[in-house]
Tab-separated table of C-alpha atoms in Angstrom:
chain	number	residue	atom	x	y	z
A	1	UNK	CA	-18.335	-0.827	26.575
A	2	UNK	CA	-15.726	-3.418	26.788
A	3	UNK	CA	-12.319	-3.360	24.311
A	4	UNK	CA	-13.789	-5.852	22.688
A	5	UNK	CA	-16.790	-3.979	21.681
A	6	UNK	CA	-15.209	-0.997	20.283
A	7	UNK	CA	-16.017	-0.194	16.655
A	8	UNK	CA	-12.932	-0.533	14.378
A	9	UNK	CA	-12.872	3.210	13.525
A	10	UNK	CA	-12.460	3.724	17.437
A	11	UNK	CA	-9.743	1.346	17.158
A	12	UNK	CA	-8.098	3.143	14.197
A	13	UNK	CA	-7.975	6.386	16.112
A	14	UNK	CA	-6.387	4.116	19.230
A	15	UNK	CA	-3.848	3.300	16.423
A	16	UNK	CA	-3.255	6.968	15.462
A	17	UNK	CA	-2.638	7.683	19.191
A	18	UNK	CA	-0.113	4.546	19.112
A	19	UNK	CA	-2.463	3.154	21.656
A	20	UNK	CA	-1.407	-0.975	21.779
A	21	UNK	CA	-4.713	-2.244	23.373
A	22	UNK	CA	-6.524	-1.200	20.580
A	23	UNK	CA	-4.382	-2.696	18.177
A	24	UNK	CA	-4.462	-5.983	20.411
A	25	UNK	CA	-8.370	-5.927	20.103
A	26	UNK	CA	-8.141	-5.418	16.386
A	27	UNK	CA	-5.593	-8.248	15.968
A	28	UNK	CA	-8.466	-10.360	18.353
A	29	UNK	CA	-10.984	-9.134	15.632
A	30	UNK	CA	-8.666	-9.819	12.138
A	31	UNK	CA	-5.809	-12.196	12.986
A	32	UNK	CA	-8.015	-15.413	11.902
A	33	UNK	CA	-8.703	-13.916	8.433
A	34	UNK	CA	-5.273	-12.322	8.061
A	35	UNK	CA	-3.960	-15.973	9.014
A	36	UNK	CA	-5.875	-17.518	6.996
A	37	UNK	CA	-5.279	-15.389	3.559
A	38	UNK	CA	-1.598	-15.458	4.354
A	39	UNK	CA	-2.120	-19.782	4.814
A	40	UNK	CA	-3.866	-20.025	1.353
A	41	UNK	CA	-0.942	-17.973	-0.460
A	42	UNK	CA	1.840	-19.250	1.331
A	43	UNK	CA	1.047	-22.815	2.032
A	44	UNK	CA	3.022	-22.718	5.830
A	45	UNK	CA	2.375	-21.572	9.323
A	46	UNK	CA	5.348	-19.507	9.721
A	47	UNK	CA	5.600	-17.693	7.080
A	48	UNK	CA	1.855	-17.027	7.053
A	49	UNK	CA	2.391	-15.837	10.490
A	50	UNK	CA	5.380	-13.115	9.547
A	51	UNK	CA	3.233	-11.868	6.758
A	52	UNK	CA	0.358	-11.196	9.290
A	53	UNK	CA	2.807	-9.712	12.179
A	54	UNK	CA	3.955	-7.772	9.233
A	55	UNK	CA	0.737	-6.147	7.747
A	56	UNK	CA	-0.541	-5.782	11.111
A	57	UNK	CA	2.312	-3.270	11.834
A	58	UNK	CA	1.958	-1.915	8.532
A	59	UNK	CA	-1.652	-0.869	9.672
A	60	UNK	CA	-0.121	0.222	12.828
A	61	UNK	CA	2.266	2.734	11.144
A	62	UNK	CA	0.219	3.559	8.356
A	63	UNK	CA	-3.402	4.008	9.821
A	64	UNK	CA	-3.863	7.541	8.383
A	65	UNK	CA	-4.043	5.889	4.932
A	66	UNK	CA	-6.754	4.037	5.780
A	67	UNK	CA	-10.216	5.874	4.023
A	68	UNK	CA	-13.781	5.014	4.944
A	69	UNK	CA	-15.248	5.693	2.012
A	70	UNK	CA	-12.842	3.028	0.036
A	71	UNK	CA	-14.185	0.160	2.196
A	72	UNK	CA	-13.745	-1.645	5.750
A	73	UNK	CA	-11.571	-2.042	7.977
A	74	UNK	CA	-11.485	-5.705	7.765
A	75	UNK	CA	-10.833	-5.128	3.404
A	76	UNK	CA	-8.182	-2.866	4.218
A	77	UNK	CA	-5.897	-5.497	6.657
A	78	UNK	CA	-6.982	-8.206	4.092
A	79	UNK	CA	-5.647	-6.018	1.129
A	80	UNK	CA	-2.201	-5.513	3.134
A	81	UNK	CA	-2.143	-9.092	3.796
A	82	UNK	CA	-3.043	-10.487	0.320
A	83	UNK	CA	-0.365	-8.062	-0.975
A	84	UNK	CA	2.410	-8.556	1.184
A	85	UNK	CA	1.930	-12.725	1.124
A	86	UNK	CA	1.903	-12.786	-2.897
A	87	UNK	CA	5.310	-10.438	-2.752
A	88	UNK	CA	7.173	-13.243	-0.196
A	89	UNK	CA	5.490	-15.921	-2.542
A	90	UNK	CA	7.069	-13.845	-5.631
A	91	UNK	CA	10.601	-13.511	-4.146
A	92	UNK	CA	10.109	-17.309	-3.470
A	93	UNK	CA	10.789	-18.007	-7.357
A	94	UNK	CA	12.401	-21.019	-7.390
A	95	UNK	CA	9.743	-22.865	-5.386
A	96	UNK	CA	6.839	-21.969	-6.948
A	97	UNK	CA	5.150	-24.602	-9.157
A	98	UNK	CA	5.553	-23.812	-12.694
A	99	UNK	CA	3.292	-26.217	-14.336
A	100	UNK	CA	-0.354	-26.452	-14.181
A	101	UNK	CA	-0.483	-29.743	-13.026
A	102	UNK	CA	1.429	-28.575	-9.914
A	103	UNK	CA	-0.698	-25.571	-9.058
A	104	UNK	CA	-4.426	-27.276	-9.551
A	105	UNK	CA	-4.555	-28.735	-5.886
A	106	UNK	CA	-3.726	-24.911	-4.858
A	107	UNK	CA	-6.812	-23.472	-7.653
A	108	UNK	CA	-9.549	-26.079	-6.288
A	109	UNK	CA	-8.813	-26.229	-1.743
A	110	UNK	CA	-11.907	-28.244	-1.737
A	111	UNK	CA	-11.475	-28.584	2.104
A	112	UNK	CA	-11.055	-25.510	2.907
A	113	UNK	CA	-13.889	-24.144	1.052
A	114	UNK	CA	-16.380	-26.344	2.060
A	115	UNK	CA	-15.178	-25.021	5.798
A	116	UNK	CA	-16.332	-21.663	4.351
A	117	UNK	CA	-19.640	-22.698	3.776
A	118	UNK	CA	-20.370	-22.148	7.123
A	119	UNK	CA	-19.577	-18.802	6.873
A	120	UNK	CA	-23.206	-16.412	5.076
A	121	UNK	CA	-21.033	-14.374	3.198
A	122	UNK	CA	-18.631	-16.696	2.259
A	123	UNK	CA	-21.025	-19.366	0.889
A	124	UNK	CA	-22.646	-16.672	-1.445
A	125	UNK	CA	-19.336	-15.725	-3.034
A	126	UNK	CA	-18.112	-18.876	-2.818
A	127	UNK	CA	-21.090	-20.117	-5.119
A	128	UNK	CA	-20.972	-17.135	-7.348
A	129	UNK	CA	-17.023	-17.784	-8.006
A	130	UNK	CA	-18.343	-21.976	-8.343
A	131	UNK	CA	-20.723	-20.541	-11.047
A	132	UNK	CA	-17.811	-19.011	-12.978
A	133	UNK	CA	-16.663	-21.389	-16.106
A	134	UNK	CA	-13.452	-23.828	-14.865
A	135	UNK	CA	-10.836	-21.171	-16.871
A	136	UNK	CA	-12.436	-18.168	-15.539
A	137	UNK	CA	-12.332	-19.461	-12.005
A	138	UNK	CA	-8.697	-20.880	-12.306
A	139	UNK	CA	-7.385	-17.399	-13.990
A	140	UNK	CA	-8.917	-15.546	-11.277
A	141	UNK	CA	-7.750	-18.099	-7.975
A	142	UNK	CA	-3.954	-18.648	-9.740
A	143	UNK	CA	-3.728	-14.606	-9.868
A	144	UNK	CA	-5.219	-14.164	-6.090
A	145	UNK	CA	-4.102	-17.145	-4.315
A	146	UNK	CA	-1.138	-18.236	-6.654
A	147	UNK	CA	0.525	-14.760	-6.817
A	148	UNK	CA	0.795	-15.143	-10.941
A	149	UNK	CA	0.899	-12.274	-12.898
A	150	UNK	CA	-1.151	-12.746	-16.165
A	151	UNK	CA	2.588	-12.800	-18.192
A	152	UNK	CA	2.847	-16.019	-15.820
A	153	UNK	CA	-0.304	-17.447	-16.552
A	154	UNK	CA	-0.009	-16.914	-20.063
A	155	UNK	CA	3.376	-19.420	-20.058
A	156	UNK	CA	1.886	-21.524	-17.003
A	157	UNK	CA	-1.374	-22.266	-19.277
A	158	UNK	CA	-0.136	-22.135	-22.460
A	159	UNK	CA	-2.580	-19.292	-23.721
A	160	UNK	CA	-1.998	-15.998	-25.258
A	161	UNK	CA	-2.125	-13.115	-22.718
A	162	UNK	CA	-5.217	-10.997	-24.349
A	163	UNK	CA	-6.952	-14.777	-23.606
A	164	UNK	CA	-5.542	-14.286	-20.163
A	165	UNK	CA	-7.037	-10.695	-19.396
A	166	UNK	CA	-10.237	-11.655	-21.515
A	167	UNK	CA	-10.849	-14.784	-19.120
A	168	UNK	CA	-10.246	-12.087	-15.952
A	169	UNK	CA	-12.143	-9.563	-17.385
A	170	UNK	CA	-15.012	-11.748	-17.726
A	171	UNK	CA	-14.830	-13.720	-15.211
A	172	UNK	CA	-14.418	-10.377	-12.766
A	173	UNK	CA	-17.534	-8.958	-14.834
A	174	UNK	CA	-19.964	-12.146	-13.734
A	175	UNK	CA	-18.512	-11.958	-9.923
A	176	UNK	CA	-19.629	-8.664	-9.810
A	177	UNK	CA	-23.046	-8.738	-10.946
A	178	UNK	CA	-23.019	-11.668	-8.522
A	179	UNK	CA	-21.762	-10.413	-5.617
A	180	UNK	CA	-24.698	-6.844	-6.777
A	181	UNK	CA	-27.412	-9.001	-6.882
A	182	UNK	CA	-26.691	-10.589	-3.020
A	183	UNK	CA	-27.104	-7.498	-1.877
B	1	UNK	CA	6.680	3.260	-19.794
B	2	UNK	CA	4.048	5.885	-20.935
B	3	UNK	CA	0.197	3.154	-21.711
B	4	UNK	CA	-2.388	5.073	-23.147
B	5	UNK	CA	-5.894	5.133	-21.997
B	6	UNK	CA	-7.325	2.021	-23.797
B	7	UNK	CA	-4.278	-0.164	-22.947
B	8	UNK	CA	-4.840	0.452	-18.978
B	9	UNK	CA	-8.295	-0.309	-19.293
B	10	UNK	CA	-6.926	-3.852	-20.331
B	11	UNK	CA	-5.264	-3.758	-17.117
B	12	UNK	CA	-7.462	-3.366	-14.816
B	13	UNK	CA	-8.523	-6.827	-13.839
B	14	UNK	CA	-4.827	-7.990	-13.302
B	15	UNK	CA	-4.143	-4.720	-11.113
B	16	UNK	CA	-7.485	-5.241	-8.992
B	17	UNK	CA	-6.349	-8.945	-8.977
B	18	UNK	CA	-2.413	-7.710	-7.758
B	19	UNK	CA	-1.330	-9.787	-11.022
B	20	UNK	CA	0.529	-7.370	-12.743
B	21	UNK	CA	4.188	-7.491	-12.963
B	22	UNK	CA	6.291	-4.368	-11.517
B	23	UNK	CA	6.753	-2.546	-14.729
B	24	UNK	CA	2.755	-2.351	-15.737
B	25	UNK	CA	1.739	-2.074	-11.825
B	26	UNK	CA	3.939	1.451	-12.140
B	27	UNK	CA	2.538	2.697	-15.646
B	28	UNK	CA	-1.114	1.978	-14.134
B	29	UNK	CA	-0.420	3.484	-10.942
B	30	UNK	CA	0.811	6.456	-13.140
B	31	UNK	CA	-2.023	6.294	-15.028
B	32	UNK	CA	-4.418	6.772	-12.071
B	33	UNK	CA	-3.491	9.233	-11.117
B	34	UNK	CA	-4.818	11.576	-13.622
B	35	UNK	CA	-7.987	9.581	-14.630
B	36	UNK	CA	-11.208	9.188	-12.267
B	37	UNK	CA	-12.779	7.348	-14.947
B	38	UNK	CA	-9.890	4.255	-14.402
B	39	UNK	CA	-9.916	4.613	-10.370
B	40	UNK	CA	-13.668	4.280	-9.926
B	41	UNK	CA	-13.413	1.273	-11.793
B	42	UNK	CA	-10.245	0.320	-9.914
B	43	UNK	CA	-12.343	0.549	-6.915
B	44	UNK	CA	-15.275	-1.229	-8.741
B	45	UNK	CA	-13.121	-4.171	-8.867
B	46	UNK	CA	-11.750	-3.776	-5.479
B	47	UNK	CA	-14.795	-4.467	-3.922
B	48	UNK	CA	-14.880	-7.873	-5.975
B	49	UNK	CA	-11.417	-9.028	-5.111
B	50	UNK	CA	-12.444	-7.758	-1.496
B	51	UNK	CA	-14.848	-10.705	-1.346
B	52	UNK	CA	-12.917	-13.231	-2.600
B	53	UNK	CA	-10.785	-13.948	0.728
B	54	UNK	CA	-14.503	-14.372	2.081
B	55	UNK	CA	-14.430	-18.173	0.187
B	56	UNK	CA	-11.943	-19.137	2.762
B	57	UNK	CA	-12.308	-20.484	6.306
B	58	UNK	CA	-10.893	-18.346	9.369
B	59	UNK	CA	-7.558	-20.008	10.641
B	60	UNK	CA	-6.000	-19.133	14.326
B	61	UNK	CA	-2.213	-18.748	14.556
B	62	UNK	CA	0.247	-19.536	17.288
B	63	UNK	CA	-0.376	-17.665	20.391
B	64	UNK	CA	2.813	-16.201	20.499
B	65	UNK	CA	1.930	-13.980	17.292
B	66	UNK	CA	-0.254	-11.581	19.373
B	67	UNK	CA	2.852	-11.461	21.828
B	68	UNK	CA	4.785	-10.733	18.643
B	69	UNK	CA	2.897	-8.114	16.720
B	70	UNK	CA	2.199	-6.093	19.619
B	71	UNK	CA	6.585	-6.356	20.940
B	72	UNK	CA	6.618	-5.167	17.245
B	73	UNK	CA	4.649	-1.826	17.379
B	74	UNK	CA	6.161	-1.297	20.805
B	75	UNK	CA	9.152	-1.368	19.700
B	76	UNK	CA	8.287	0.643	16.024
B	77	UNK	CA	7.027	3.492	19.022
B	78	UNK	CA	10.208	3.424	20.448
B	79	UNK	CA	12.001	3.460	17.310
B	80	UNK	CA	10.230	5.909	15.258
B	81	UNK	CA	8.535	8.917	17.272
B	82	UNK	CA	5.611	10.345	15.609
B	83	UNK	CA	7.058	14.079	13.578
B	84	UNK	CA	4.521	16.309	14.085
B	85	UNK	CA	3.990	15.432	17.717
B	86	UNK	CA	7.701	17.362	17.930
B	87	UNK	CA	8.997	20.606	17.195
B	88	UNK	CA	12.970	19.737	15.154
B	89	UNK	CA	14.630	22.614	13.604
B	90	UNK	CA	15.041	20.778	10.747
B	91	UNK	CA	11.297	20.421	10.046
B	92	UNK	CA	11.489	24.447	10.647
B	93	UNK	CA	13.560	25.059	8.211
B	94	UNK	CA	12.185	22.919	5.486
B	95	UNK	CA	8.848	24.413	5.946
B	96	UNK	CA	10.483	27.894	5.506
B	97	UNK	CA	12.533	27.022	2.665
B	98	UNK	CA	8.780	25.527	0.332
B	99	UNK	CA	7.025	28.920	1.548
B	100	UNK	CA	9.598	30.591	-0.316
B	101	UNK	CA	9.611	28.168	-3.044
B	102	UNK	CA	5.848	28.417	-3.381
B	103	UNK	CA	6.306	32.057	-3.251
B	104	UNK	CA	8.703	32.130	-6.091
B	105	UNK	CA	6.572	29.287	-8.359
B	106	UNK	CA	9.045	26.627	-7.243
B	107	UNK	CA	11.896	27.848	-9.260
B	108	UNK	CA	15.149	29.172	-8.552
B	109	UNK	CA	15.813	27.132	-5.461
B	110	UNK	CA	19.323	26.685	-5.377
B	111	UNK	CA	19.545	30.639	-4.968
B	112	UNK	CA	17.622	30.180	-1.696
B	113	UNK	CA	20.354	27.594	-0.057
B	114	UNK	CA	21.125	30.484	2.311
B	115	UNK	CA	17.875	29.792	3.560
B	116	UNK	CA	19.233	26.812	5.508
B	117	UNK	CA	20.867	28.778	8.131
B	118	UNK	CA	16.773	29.520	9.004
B	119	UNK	CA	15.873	28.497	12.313
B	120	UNK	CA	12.091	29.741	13.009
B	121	UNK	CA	10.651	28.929	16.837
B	122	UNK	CA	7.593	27.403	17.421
B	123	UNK	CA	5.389	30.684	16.889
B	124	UNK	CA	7.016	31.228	13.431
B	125	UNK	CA	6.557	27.531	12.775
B	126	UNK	CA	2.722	27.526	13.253
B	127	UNK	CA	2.682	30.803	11.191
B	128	UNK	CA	4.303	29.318	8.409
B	129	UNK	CA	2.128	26.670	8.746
B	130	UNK	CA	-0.890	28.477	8.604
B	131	UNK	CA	0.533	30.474	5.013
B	132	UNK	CA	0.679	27.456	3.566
B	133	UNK	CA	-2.382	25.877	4.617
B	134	UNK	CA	-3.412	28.342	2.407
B	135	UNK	CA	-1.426	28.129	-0.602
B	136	UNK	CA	-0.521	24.825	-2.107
B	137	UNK	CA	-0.484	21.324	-0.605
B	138	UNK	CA	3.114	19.885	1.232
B	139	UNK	CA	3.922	16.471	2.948
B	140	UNK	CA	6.910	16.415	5.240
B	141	UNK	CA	8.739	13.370	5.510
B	142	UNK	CA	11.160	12.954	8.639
B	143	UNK	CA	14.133	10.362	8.462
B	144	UNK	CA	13.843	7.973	10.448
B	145	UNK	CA	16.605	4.795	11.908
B	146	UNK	CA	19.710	5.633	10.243
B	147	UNK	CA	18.460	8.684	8.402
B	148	UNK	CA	17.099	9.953	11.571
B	149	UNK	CA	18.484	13.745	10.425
B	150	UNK	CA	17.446	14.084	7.049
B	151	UNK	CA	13.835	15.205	5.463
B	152	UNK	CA	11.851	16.232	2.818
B	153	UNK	CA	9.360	17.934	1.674
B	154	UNK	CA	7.046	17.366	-0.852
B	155	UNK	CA	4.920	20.817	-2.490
B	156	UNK	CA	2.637	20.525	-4.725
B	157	UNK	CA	2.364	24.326	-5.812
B	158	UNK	CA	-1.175	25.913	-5.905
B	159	UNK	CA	-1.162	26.696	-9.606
B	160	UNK	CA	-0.325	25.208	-12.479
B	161	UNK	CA	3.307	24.138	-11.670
B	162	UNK	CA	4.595	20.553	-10.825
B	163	UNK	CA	5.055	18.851	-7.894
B	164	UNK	CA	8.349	18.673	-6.127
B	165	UNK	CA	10.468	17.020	-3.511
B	166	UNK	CA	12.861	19.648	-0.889
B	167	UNK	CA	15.163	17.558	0.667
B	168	UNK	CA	17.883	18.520	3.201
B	169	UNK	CA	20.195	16.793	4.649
B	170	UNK	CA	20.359	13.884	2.464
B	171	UNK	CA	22.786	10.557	3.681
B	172	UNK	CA	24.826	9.255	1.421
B	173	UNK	CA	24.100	6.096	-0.120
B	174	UNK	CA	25.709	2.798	-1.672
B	175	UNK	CA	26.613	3.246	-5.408
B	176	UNK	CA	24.493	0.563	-6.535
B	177	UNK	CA	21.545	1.840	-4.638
B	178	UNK	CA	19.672	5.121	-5.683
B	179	UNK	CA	16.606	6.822	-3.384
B	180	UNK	CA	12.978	6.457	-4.695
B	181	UNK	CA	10.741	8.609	-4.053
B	182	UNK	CA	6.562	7.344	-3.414
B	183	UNK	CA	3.248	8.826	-3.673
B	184	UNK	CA	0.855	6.289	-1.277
B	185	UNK	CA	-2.393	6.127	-2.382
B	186	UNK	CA	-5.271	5.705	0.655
B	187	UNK	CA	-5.749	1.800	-0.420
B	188	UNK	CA	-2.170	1.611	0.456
B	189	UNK	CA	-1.258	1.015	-2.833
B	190	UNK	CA	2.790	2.833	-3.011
B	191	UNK	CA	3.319	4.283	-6.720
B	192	UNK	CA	7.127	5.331	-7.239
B	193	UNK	CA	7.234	8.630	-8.753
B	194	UNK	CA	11.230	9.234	-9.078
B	195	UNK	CA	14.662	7.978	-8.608
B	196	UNK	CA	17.830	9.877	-7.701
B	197	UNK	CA	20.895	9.685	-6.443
B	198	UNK	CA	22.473	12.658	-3.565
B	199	UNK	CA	23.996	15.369	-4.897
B	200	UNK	CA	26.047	15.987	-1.112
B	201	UNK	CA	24.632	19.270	-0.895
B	202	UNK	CA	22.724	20.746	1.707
B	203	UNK	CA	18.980	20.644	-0.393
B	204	UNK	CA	18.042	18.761	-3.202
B	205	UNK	CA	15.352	19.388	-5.311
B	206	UNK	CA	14.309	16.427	-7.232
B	207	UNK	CA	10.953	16.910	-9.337
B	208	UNK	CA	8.010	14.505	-9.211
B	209	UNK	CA	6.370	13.874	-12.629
B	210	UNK	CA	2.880	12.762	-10.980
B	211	UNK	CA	-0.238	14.805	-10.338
B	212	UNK	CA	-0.185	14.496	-6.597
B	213	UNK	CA	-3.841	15.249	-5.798
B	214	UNK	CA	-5.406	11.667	-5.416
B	215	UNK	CA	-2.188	10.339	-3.132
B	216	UNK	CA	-2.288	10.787	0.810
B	217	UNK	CA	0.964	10.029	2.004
B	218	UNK	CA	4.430	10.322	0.763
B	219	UNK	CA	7.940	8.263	1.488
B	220	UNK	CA	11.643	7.444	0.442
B	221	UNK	CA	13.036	4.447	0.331
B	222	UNK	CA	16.869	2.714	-0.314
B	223	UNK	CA	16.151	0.701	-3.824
B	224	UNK	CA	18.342	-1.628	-6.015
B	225	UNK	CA	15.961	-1.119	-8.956
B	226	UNK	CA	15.216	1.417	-10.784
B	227	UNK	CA	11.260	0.209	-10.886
B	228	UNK	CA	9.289	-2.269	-9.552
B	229	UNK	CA	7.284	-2.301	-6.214
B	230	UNK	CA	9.499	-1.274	-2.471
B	231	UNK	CA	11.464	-3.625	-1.379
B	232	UNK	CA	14.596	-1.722	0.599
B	233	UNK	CA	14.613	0.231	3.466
B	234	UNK	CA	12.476	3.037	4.504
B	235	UNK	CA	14.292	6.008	4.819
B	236	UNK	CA	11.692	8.421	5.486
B	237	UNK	CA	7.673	9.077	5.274
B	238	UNK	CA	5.296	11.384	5.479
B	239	UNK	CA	1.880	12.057	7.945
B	240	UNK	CA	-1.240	12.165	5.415
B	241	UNK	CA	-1.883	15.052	3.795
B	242	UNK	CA	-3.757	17.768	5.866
B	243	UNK	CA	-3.449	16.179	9.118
């Protein structure tokens, strides 16, 4: 078996041994996602780029956090990356659109979602997050993609916050059964 | 910031989601940590918000970021040698000191200080080990860069009694800065579980008001703030627990 055939929890125990091919082969395997996430948050190349050097050797020095039974690999480095882009985006205050007018071209990437069509999984989740009512979707892209807490969203839409939460909530709620019946 | 049951229930979404400001993040995170109930639906939710980067098309970056991530972990090997792999004296003699401090409940530390002067060899070192394999649950953190030095150890006794931090050796810090202490949950997720400030002597105790049992990892870090999530510099961290 090649590198590039090893399963990731192969590669996670080439990590714990500090062993750099396998965490080349598992930044062949994840960089295009991590990129990617890290794009959609950030909105440039370079930055998206030091977020994904920088989760990556988060995994690297923190690989004995990483449980099985809590999900995949591929989750895991997304999780890092999602978290670490919307903290740059946060400390980027003063850029960060702060009316909804400015943030709907961010909410909707038509583009780049029809791109994910192409993609099995993608296309189901895409379509069960379509399905969602327009507030429930845009509460639930502004908080992933947008970095907004639901305090921001609350001033950003001009809603209370329990209308906030309740849009989440639901909207979370119908994703989920969505996302149980695929499977 | 103490929220009761119902109110972090209301929270869940925006946590799952990573929409929750630094104050509520914490008093979730706290929450957590004593309530199954709230994590399996934290993890419910997780594997929604897990999907959602699926809506997105793949994107490659420059080449030079593979050159740069692995330079990076090269260079982290270089920089921070894995603890266990090496026997230090100072690991020695923290690991001496919580064996007594688990055999006297945790209490009456300070009266133990002489303890310091304890330098056990490798064969008392795995003995010690082995004791407390058997009694309660410890994380050691090493220092690391410019705390290189100075450790801690976290014990969470085997009965009843709360978890603490031992640390030796402490640096001194500025005076608007103040050490926090974190409990790292296995999704990665970093909950801060105290502040404090060096007290220039040899060990510090410095209690941590969290059950303990569903975190894997431990660390210390430089902070401005009193809460919100890390941002300064790592000072030290732990191996998981029980490896």
């Amino acid at each position: 078996m090649g590198d590039q055939e090893r399963p990731d929890d192969d590669l996670l125990h080439g990590l714990a041994s500090r062993d750099l091919t396998s965490l080349g082969v598992l930044y062949d395997r994840y960089s295009r996602p991590m990129f990617a996430l890290a794009y959609r948050i950030l909105g440039d190349g370079q930055s998206a780029e030091d977020v994904v050097q920088d989760a990556f050797l988060a995994a690297w020095r923190g690989v004995d956090t990483f449980r099985r039974d809590r999900g995949t690999v591929r989750n895991w480095l997304l999780s890092i990356t999602h978290h670490r882009a919307v903290d740059v985006l946060r400390r980027r205050t003063a850029f960060r659109p702060t009316t909804l007018e400015a943030v709907e071209s961010r909410a909707s990437d038509a583009d780049t979602f029809a791109e994910a069509d192409r993609n099995v999984v993608g296309k189901a989740v895409r379509q069960a997050l379509a399905a969602l009512p327009t507030a429930q979707r845009n509460t639930i892209e502004l908080a992933y993609f947008g970095g907004y807490t639901q305090s921001e969203l609350s001033e950003l839409l001009g809603i209370p916050l329990g209308t906030v939460k309740g849009r989440m909530r639901i909207g979370m709620l119908k994703l989920r059964r969505a996302l149980e019946s695929m499977r | 910031m103490k929220l009761t049951h119902d109110q972090v229930q209301d929270l869940l979404e925006g946590y799952a989601l990573w929409a929750l400001d630094g104050t509520d993040r914490s008093a979730v995170e706290d929450h957590l940590a004593g309530c199954e109930a709230c994590r399996r639906t934290v993890r419910e939710l997780g594997d929604v918000v897990a999907a959602i980067p699926e809506t997105i098309v793949e994107r490659t970056p420059s080449a030079r970021l593979r050159d740069r991530v692995l330079a990076a972990a090269r260079a982290d090997v270089a920089r921070r040698p894995r603890p266990v792999m090496s026997f230090r004296p100072a690991w020695a003699v923290s690991v001496a000191l919580f064996v007594v401090a688990l055999a006297s409940g945790g209490l009456a530390l300070r009266a133990q200080l002489d303890l310091a002067s304890v330098r056990a060899d490798r064969d008392a070192y795995l003995a010690i080990a082995q004791k407390v394999s058997e009694g309660g649950r410890w994380w050691y953190m090493a220092g690391s860069g410019s705390f290189d030095g100075s450790g801690g150890t976290l014990i969470d006794p085997k009965k009843d009694g709360q978890a603490f931090v031992l640390f030796h050796d402490l640096k001194p810090i500025a005076p608007d800065a103040r050490y926090a202490v974190w409990l790292i949950r296995a999704d990665g997720g970093w909950v801060r579980a105290a502040n404090f400030w060096p007290s220039a002597d040899a060990l510090q105790r410095v209690d941590v008001p969290l059950a303990v049992g569903d975190f894997v990892q431990c660390a210390v870090t430089i902070e401005t703030r009193d809460s919100g999530s890390p941002q300064g510099d790592l000072a030290m961290q732990s191996r998981v627990f029980g490896q």
